[in-house]
CSV table of C-alpha atoms and ligand atoms in Angstrom, one decimal:
chain,number,residue,atom,x,y,z
A,603,MET,CA,-145.2,-49.5,-11.3
A,604,TYR,CA,-148.3,-50.8,-9.5
A,605,ILE,CA,-149.0,-49.3,-6.1
A,606,LEU,CA,-151.5,-50.8,-3.7
A,607,GLY,CA,-153.1,-48.1,-1.6
A,608,ILE,CA,-154.7,-48.7,1.8
A,609,GLU,CA,-156.9,-46.2,3.6
A,610,SER,CA,-158.7,-46.6,7.0
A,611,SER,CA,-158.3,-43.1,8.6
A,612,CYS,CA,-162.0,-42.5,9.3
A,613,ASP,CA,-165.2,-44.2,8.2
A,614,GLU,CA,-164.3,-45.7,4.8
A,615,THR,CA,-162.2,-48.8,4.3
A,616,SER,CA,-160.6,-48.6,1.0
A,617,ALA,CA,-158.0,-50.4,-1.2
A,618,ALA,CA,-156.9,-49.4,-4.7
A,619,VAL,CA,-154.3,-50.3,-7.3
A,620,VAL,CA,-152.9,-47.5,-9.4
A,621,SER,CA,-150.3,-47.6,-12.1
A,622,MET,CA,-147.8,-44.7,-11.9
A,623,GLY,CA,-144.6,-43.9,-13.8
A,624,ASP,CA,-143.4,-43.3,-17.4
A,625,GLY,CA,-146.0,-40.6,-17.8
A,626,GLU,CA,-148.8,-42.8,-16.6
A,627,ARG,CA,-151.2,-42.1,-13.7
A,628,ARG,CA,-153.9,-44.6,-14.0
A,629,ILE,CA,-156.4,-46.1,-11.5
A,630,LEU,CA,-156.8,-49.8,-12.1
A,631,SER,CA,-159.2,-50.3,-9.1
A,632,ASN,CA,-160.5,-48.2,-6.3
A,633,ILE,CA,-162.8,-50.1,-3.9
A,634,VAL,CA,-164.4,-48.2,-1.1
A,635,ALA,CA,-166.5,-49.8,1.7
A,636,SER,CA,-168.4,-47.1,3.5
A,637,GLN,CA,-169.5,-47.5,7.1
A,638,ILE,CA,-171.8,-44.5,6.8
A,639,GLU,CA,-175.0,-46.5,7.3
A,640,THR,CA,-173.7,-47.8,10.7
A,641,HIS,CA,-172.5,-44.4,12.0
A,642,ARG,CA,-175.7,-42.7,10.8
A,643,LEU,CA,-177.6,-44.4,13.7
A,644,TYR,CA,-175.4,-42.3,16.1
A,645,GLY,CA,-175.3,-39.0,14.2
A,646,GLY,CA,-171.6,-39.2,13.6
A,647,VAL,CA,-168.6,-41.5,13.5
A,648,VAL,CA,-168.1,-43.7,16.6
A,649,PRO,CA,-164.4,-44.4,16.6
A,650,GLU,CA,-164.6,-47.9,18.3
A,651,ILE,CA,-167.2,-49.0,15.8
A,652,ALA,CA,-165.1,-47.6,12.9
A,653,SER,CA,-162.1,-49.7,14.0
A,654,ARG,CA,-164.1,-52.9,14.3
A,655,ALA,CA,-165.7,-52.4,10.9
A,656,HIS,CA,-162.2,-51.7,9.3
A,657,ILE,CA,-161.0,-55.0,10.8
A,658,GLU,CA,-163.9,-56.9,9.2
A,659,ALA,CA,-163.5,-55.3,5.8
A,660,ILE,CA,-159.8,-54.7,5.1
A,661,SER,CA,-158.7,-58.1,4.0
A,662,SER,CA,-161.5,-58.7,1.6
A,663,ILE,CA,-161.5,-55.1,0.3
A,664,THR,CA,-157.8,-55.5,-0.5
A,665,TYR,CA,-158.2,-58.7,-2.4
A,666,GLU,CA,-161.2,-57.2,-4.2
A,667,ALA,CA,-159.0,-54.3,-5.3
A,668,LEU,CA,-156.3,-56.6,-6.6
A,669,SER,CA,-158.7,-58.8,-8.5
A,670,ALA,CA,-160.6,-55.8,-9.9
A,671,ALA,CA,-157.3,-54.5,-11.2
A,672,GLY,CA,-156.5,-57.8,-12.8
A,673,VAL,CA,-153.2,-58.2,-10.8
A,674,THR,CA,-151.9,-60.3,-8.0
A,675,ILE,CA,-150.0,-59.2,-4.9
A,676,GLU,CA,-146.8,-60.4,-6.7
A,677,ASP,CA,-147.3,-57.6,-9.3
A,678,ILE,CA,-147.3,-54.8,-6.6
A,679,GLY,CA,-144.2,-52.8,-6.4
A,680,CYS,CA,-145.1,-50.7,-3.3
A,681,ILE,CA,-147.7,-50.7,-0.6
A,682,ALA,CA,-148.9,-47.2,0.5
A,683,VAL,CA,-150.9,-46.8,3.7
A,684,THR,CA,-152.4,-43.8,5.4
A,685,SER,CA,-150.7,-43.6,8.8
A,686,HIS,CA,-151.8,-40.1,9.9
A,687,PRO,CA,-153.8,-37.9,10.6
A,688,GLY,CA,-157.2,-39.5,11.6
A,689,LEU,CA,-158.8,-41.7,14.2
A,690,ILE,CA,-156.0,-43.5,15.9
A,691,GLY,CA,-157.8,-46.9,16.3
A,692,ALA,CA,-159.1,-46.8,12.7
A,693,LEU,CA,-155.6,-45.8,11.3
A,694,LEU,CA,-154.0,-48.7,13.2
A,695,VAL,CA,-156.1,-51.3,11.4
A,696,GLY,CA,-154.8,-50.1,7.9
A,697,VAL,CA,-151.2,-49.6,9.2
A,698,ASN,CA,-151.0,-53.1,10.8
A,699,PHE,CA,-152.6,-54.8,7.8
A,700,ALA,CA,-150.2,-53.0,5.4
A,701,LYS,CA,-147.2,-53.7,7.5
A,702,SER,CA,-148.0,-57.4,7.7
A,703,LEU,CA,-148.7,-57.7,4.0
A,704,ALA,CA,-145.5,-55.8,3.1
A,705,TYR,CA,-143.4,-57.9,5.4
A,706,ALA,CA,-144.9,-61.2,4.4
A,707,LYS,CA,-144.5,-60.5,0.7
A,708,GLY,CA,-141.2,-58.5,0.8
A,709,ILE,CA,-142.8,-55.5,-0.8
A,710,PRO,CA,-141.6,-51.9,0.0
A,711,LEU,CA,-143.9,-50.0,2.3
A,712,VAL,CA,-144.5,-46.2,2.4
A,713,SER,CA,-146.4,-44.2,4.9
A,714,VAL,CA,-148.8,-41.6,3.6
A,715,ASN,CA,-150.3,-38.4,5.1
A,716,HIS,CA,-154.1,-38.5,4.5
A,717,VAL,CA,-154.2,-34.7,3.7
A,718,LYS,CA,-151.4,-35.0,1.2
A,719,ALA,CA,-153.3,-37.9,-0.3
A,720,HIS,CA,-156.4,-35.8,-0.8
A,721,VAL,CA,-154.3,-33.4,-2.8
A,722,ALA,CA,-152.7,-36.2,-4.8
A,723,ALA,CA,-156.1,-37.2,-6.0
A,724,ALA,CA,-155.7,-34.3,-8.5
A,725,TYR,CA,-152.6,-36.0,-10.1
A,726,LEU,CA,-154.8,-39.0,-11.0
A,727,GLU,CA,-157.4,-36.8,-12.7
A,728,TYR,CA,-155.0,-34.3,-14.3
A,729,GLY,CA,-152.1,-36.2,-16.0
A,730,GLU,CA,-150.2,-32.9,-16.6
A,731,LEU,CA,-150.5,-31.4,-13.1
A,732,GLU,CA,-147.2,-30.8,-11.3
A,733,PRO,CA,-146.1,-28.7,-8.3
A,734,PRO,CA,-145.7,-26.0,-7.3
A,735,PHE,CA,-149.3,-24.9,-6.8
A,736,THR,CA,-151.6,-23.8,-4.0
A,737,ALA,CA,-154.0,-26.3,-2.5
A,738,LEU,CA,-157.2,-25.9,-0.5
A,739,VAL,CA,-158.1,-29.0,1.4
A,740,VAL,CA,-161.7,-28.9,2.8
A,741,SER,CA,-162.9,-32.1,4.5
A,742,GLY,CA,-164.6,-33.4,7.6
A,743,GLY,CA,-161.4,-32.9,9.6
A,744,HIS,CA,-159.5,-30.2,7.7
A,745,THR,CA,-159.8,-26.7,6.2
A,746,SER,CA,-156.3,-25.8,5.3
A,747,ILE,CA,-154.4,-23.9,2.6
A,748,TYR,CA,-151.1,-25.3,1.5
A,749,ASP,CA,-148.2,-24.0,-0.6
A,750,VAL,CA,-147.3,-27.3,-2.3
A,751,ARG,CA,-143.7,-26.9,-3.2
A,752,ASP,CA,-143.0,-30.3,-4.6
A,753,TYR,CA,-144.8,-33.7,-4.6
A,754,THR,CA,-144.1,-34.4,-1.0
A,755,SER,CA,-143.4,-31.2,0.8
A,756,PHE,CA,-146.3,-29.0,1.8
A,757,CYS,CA,-146.2,-25.7,3.7
A,758,GLU,CA,-149.4,-24.8,5.5
A,759,ILE,CA,-150.1,-21.1,4.8
A,760,GLY,CA,-153.5,-20.9,6.4
A,761,GLY,CA,-156.4,-22.8,7.8
A,762,THR,CA,-159.1,-23.1,10.4
A,763,ARG,CA,-158.4,-22.2,14.0
A,764,ASP,CA,-161.1,-24.5,15.2
A,765,ASP,CA,-163.7,-26.7,13.4
A,766,ALA,CA,-163.4,-27.8,9.8
A,767,ALA,CA,-165.9,-26.8,7.0
A,768,GLY,CA,-167.2,-30.3,6.8
A,769,GLU,CA,-167.9,-30.4,10.5
A,770,ALA,CA,-169.7,-27.1,10.1
A,771,PHE,CA,-172.0,-28.5,7.4
A,772,ASP,CA,-172.6,-31.8,9.2
A,773,LYS,CA,-173.4,-30.1,12.6
A,774,ILE,CA,-176.1,-27.7,11.3
A,775,GLY,CA,-177.4,-30.3,8.9
A,776,ARG,CA,-177.9,-32.7,11.8
A,777,VAL,CA,-179.7,-30.1,14.0
A,778,ILE,CA,-182.2,-29.5,11.2
A,779,GLY,CA,-182.8,-33.2,10.8
A,780,MET,CA,-180.5,-34.4,8.0
A,781,PRO,CA,-178.8,-37.8,8.3
A,782,TYR,CA,-175.0,-37.9,8.9
A,783,PRO,CA,-173.0,-36.8,6.9
A,784,ALA,CA,-175.1,-33.8,5.9
A,785,GLY,CA,-172.8,-32.1,3.5
A,786,ALA,CA,-174.3,-33.4,0.2
A,787,ALA,CA,-177.9,-32.8,1.4
A,788,MET,CA,-177.0,-29.2,2.6
A,789,ASP,CA,-175.4,-28.6,-0.9
A,790,LYS,CA,-178.8,-29.5,-2.6
A,791,LEU,CA,-181.0,-27.7,-0.1
A,792,ALA,CA,-179.0,-24.5,-0.5
A,793,TYR,CA,-180.4,-24.1,-4.0
A,794,GLU,CA,-183.9,-23.8,-2.7
A,795,GLY,CA,-183.5,-21.0,-0.2
A,796,LYS,CA,-182.7,-17.2,0.0
A,797,ALA,CA,-179.0,-16.7,0.6
A,798,ASP,CA,-179.5,-13.5,2.5
A,799,ALA,CA,-182.3,-14.5,4.8
A,800,PHE,CA,-180.3,-14.4,8.0
A,801,ASN,CA,-177.5,-12.4,9.5
A,802,LEU,CA,-174.6,-14.9,10.0
A,803,PRO,CA,-171.0,-14.1,10.9
A,804,SER,CA,-168.3,-14.8,8.3
A,805,PRO,CA,-165.9,-17.7,9.1
A,806,ALA,CA,-163.1,-15.7,7.4
A,807,LEU,CA,-160.9,-14.1,10.1
A,808,ALA,CA,-160.5,-10.3,9.7
A,809,GLY,CA,-157.4,-9.1,8.0
A,810,ASP,CA,-155.2,-10.3,5.1
A,811,ASN,CA,-154.3,-13.6,6.8
A,812,LEU,CA,-155.5,-17.0,5.3
A,813,ASP,CA,-157.3,-18.2,8.5
A,814,PHE,CA,-160.8,-19.3,9.3
A,815,SER,CA,-162.9,-19.9,12.3
A,816,PHE,CA,-166.2,-21.9,12.0
A,817,SER,CA,-167.2,-22.1,15.6
A,818,GLY,CA,-168.8,-18.6,15.8
A,819,LEU,CA,-170.8,-19.3,12.6
A,820,LYS,CA,-172.0,-22.7,14.0
A,821,THR,CA,-173.1,-21.1,17.2
A,822,ALA,CA,-174.9,-18.2,15.5
A,823,ALA,CA,-176.8,-20.7,13.3
A,824,LEU,CA,-177.6,-22.8,16.4
A,825,ASN,CA,-178.9,-19.7,18.2
A,826,ILE,CA,-181.3,-18.9,15.3
A,827,ILE,CA,-182.6,-22.5,15.3
A,828,ASN,CA,-183.0,-22.6,19.1
A,829,SER,CA,-184.7,-19.2,19.5
A,830,GLU,CA,-187.2,-20.2,16.8
A,831,ARG,CA,-187.8,-23.5,18.5
A,832,GLN,CA,-188.4,-21.7,21.9
A,833,LYS,CA,-191.1,-19.8,20.1
A,834,GLY,CA,-192.6,-23.1,19.0
A,835,SER,CA,-191.6,-22.6,15.3
A,836,GLU,CA,-188.8,-23.5,13.0
A,837,PRO,CA,-186.5,-21.4,10.8
A,838,ASP,CA,-187.0,-22.0,7.1
A,839,HIS,CA,-184.4,-24.8,6.5
A,840,ALA,CA,-183.7,-23.9,2.9
A,841,ASP,CA,-183.2,-20.2,3.7
A,842,LEU,CA,-180.9,-21.0,6.6
A,843,THR,CA,-178.9,-23.6,4.6
A,844,ALA,CA,-178.6,-21.2,1.6
A,845,THR,CA,-177.4,-18.3,3.9
A,846,TYR,CA,-175.0,-20.6,5.8
A,847,THR,CA,-173.6,-22.0,2.6
A,848,ARG,CA,-173.2,-18.5,1.1
A,849,VAL,CA,-171.2,-17.2,4.1
A,850,ILE,CA,-168.9,-20.2,3.9
A,851,VAL,CA,-168.4,-19.9,0.2
A,852,ASP,CA,-167.8,-16.1,0.5
A,853,ALA,CA,-165.2,-16.7,3.2
A,854,ILE,CA,-163.4,-19.4,1.1
A,855,VAL,CA,-163.4,-17.1,-2.0
A,856,LYS,CA,-162.1,-14.2,0.1
A,857,LYS,CA,-159.2,-16.2,1.6
A,858,MET,CA,-158.3,-17.9,-1.7
A,859,SER,CA,-158.3,-14.6,-3.4
A,860,ILE,CA,-155.8,-13.3,-0.9
A,861,ALA,CA,-153.8,-16.6,-1.2
A,862,ILE,CA,-153.6,-16.2,-4.9
A,863,ASP,CA,-152.4,-12.6,-4.7
A,864,LYS,CA,-149.9,-13.2,-1.9
A,865,HIS,CA,-148.4,-16.3,-3.2
A,866,GLY,CA,-148.4,-15.6,-6.9
A,867,THR,CA,-150.5,-18.7,-7.5
A,868,ASN,CA,-151.1,-19.7,-11.1
A,869,ARG,CA,-152.5,-23.2,-10.3
A,870,LEU,CA,-155.1,-24.0,-7.6
A,871,VAL,CA,-156.0,-27.5,-6.5
A,872,LEU,CA,-159.3,-28.1,-4.6
A,873,ALA,CA,-159.3,-31.3,-2.5
A,874,GLY,CA,-161.1,-33.2,0.3
A,875,GLY,CA,-164.7,-34.4,0.8
A,876,VAL,CA,-166.1,-30.8,1.0
A,877,ALA,CA,-164.5,-30.1,-2.4
A,878,ALA,CA,-167.6,-32.0,-3.7
A,879,ASN,CA,-169.7,-29.0,-2.7
A,880,SER,CA,-171.1,-27.5,-6.0
A,881,HIS,CA,-171.4,-24.0,-4.6
A,882,ILE,CA,-167.7,-24.0,-3.6
A,883,ARG,CA,-166.6,-25.5,-6.9
A,884,ALA,CA,-168.6,-22.9,-8.9
A,885,ALA,CA,-167.4,-20.0,-6.9
A,886,LEU,CA,-163.7,-21.0,-7.0
A,887,GLU,CA,-164.1,-21.6,-10.7
A,888,ARG,CA,-165.3,-18.0,-11.2
A,889,LEU,CA,-162.5,-16.7,-9.0
A,890,CYS,CA,-159.8,-18.6,-10.9
A,891,ASP,CA,-161.3,-17.4,-14.3
A,892,LYS,CA,-161.2,-13.8,-13.0
A,893,LYS,CA,-157.6,-14.2,-11.8
A,894,GLY,CA,-156.3,-16.2,-14.7
A,895,VAL,CA,-155.5,-19.2,-12.4
A,896,GLU,CA,-155.7,-22.8,-13.7
A,897,PHE,CA,-158.3,-24.6,-11.5
A,898,TYR,CA,-158.0,-28.3,-10.7
A,899,ARG,CA,-160.9,-30.0,-9.0
A,900,PRO,CA,-161.0,-33.8,-9.0
A,901,SER,CA,-164.3,-35.6,-9.7
A,902,LEU,CA,-166.6,-36.3,-6.7
A,903,SER,CA,-165.5,-39.9,-6.2
A,904,LEU,CA,-161.9,-38.9,-5.8
A,905,CYS,CA,-162.7,-36.0,-3.4
A,906,SER,CA,-164.1,-38.2,-0.7
A,907,ASP,CA,-161.9,-40.7,1.2
A,908,ASN,CA,-160.5,-43.4,-1.1
A,909,ALA,CA,-157.3,-45.4,-1.5
A,910,ALA,CA,-156.4,-44.4,-5.0
A,911,MET,CA,-155.4,-41.0,-3.7
A,912,VAL,CA,-153.3,-42.8,-1.0
A,913,ALA,CA,-151.5,-44.9,-3.7
A,914,ALA,CA,-150.8,-41.7,-5.8
A,915,ALA,CA,-149.3,-39.9,-2.8
A,916,GLY,CA,-147.4,-43.0,-1.8
A,917,TYR,CA,-145.8,-43.2,-5.3
A,918,PHE,CA,-144.2,-39.8,-4.8
A,919,GLU,CA,-143.0,-40.7,-1.3
A,920,TYR,CA,-141.5,-43.9,-2.8
A,921,LEU,CA,-139.8,-41.8,-5.5
A,922,ALA,CA,-138.4,-39.5,-2.8
A,923,GLY,CA,-136.8,-42.6,-1.3
A,924,ARG,CA,-138.9,-42.8,1.8
A,925,ARG,CA,-139.6,-46.2,3.2
A,926,ALA,CA,-141.5,-47.4,6.2
A,927,ASP,CA,-140.8,-50.7,8.1
A,928,THR,CA,-142.5,-52.8,10.8
A,929,SER,CA,-141.9,-50.0,13.3
A,930,LEU,CA,-144.4,-47.7,11.5
A,931,ASN,CA,-147.0,-46.4,13.9
A,932,ALA,CA,-150.2,-44.5,13.3
A,933,SER,CA,-150.7,-41.0,14.6
A,934,ALA,CA,-153.9,-38.9,15.1
A,935,LEU,CA,-151.9,-35.7,14.2
A,936,ASP,CA,-150.7,-34.1,11.0
A,937,GLY,CA,-147.0,-34.1,11.9
A,938,ASP,CA,-145.2,-33.5,8.7
A,939,MET,CA,-146.6,-30.2,7.4
A,940,THR,CA,-144.3,-27.1,7.8
A,941,VAL,CA,-146.0,-23.9,8.9
B,1877,LIG,O1,-162.6,-36.0,3.0
B,1877,LIG,P1,-163.8,-36.7,3.6
B,1877,LIG,O2,-164.4,-37.8,2.8
B,1877,LIG,O3,-163.4,-37.3,5.0
B,1877,LIG,C1,-162.5,-36.7,5.8
B,1877,LIG,O4,-161.2,-36.9,5.6
B,1877,LIG,O5,-162.9,-35.9,6.7
B,1877,LIG,O6,-164.8,-35.6,3.9
B,1877,LIG,C2,-166.1,-35.9,4.5
B,1877,LIG,C3,-166.8,-34.6,4.6
B,1877,LIG,C4,-168.1,-34.7,5.5
B,1877,LIG,O7,-168.1,-33.7,6.4
B,1877,LIG,C5,-169.2,-34.5,4.4
B,1877,LIG,O8,-170.4,-33.9,4.9
B,1877,LIG,C6,-168.5,-33.5,3.5
B,1877,LIG,O9,-167.2,-34.0,3.3
B,1877,LIG,N1,-169.2,-33.4,2.1
B,1877,LIG,C7,-169.7,-32.3,1.7
B,1877,LIG,C8,-170.3,-32.6,0.4
B,1877,LIG,N2,-170.0,-33.9,0.2
B,1877,LIG,C9,-169.4,-34.4,1.3
B,1877,LIG,N3,-169.8,-31.1,2.2
B,1877,LIG,C10,-170.4,-30.1,1.5
B,1877,LIG,N4,-171.0,-30.3,0.3
B,1877,LIG,C11,-170.9,-31.6,-0.3
B,1877,LIG,N5,-171.5,-31.8,-1.5
B,1878,LIG,ZN1,-160.4,-37.3,4.1
């Protein structure tokens, strides 16, 4: 069946058509309109501007997705929309648009959790992948480890107590002069510096838990930058970025190693915008090789926010018999993950 996915939880307006069922998991179109250039002027996402930009783009992006897929709205068997978590005003644009379209055309509507959608990106890339598996979602808003029991039920087994890994990259990147979002530029610069140039605290919480805290690391890096600036100089950006990246990668490897041992993981899925980080990908690849775990990491275009992943997650909600109606509301919070 053809599923139309709609995504507007943060700063990308996206619509996609995927074909799912009878062994098929195929992306027919995946159109993403990024607002990054607009938000860059302010050094981060401005929620009100994001909502307005979604309103301007959503209708044309959706029709672009349908025509790029070579289908019409009449061919669509289900509309899947991200309803949570995210920026409330931004989410509401996609939810209201999807509700109106579904109601007007008499098409079933399903509500999708954005974090589950990031994980569902892996189904599109790996036709044979099926739960159960362990998933690490690292994005601008999340750093969470899930025990994925079936296609729609996730149990959170660990995660950050404060900031997300993406925020940690973006924040320090911004302070050293990189445009928002800084993740990809930090990734590149980390290759040019010494990874042991500074003493930075690990964002892995002590013990055999699966939890992180990035705020202490961020503060420590800021202190290094500020104390150099007070002396009229600047820390070496490449060295700082390399060290900062190394402690984040080491923490992720440490916690995922514990997760694999504790939960008998034999399949690991890496998802979310920060899953594009080449250092994290390479380190988890090595860890999975060492532990005999199958490693699934979607390609970069499916890691960042897009509606194909929303459509894929929506298909499994549809199969599970869940339906939304015109009472569907958006929510800034996660809501449906068990802990
Ligand atoms: O999943 P995503 O597109 O949006 C959210 O749902 O948050 O993730 C965006 C985040 C940003 O913080 C961005 O800096 C980060 O992903 N990111 C990266 C890389 N590419 C994007 N972080 C580290 N290394 C990268 N290569
Ligand atoms: Zn996301």
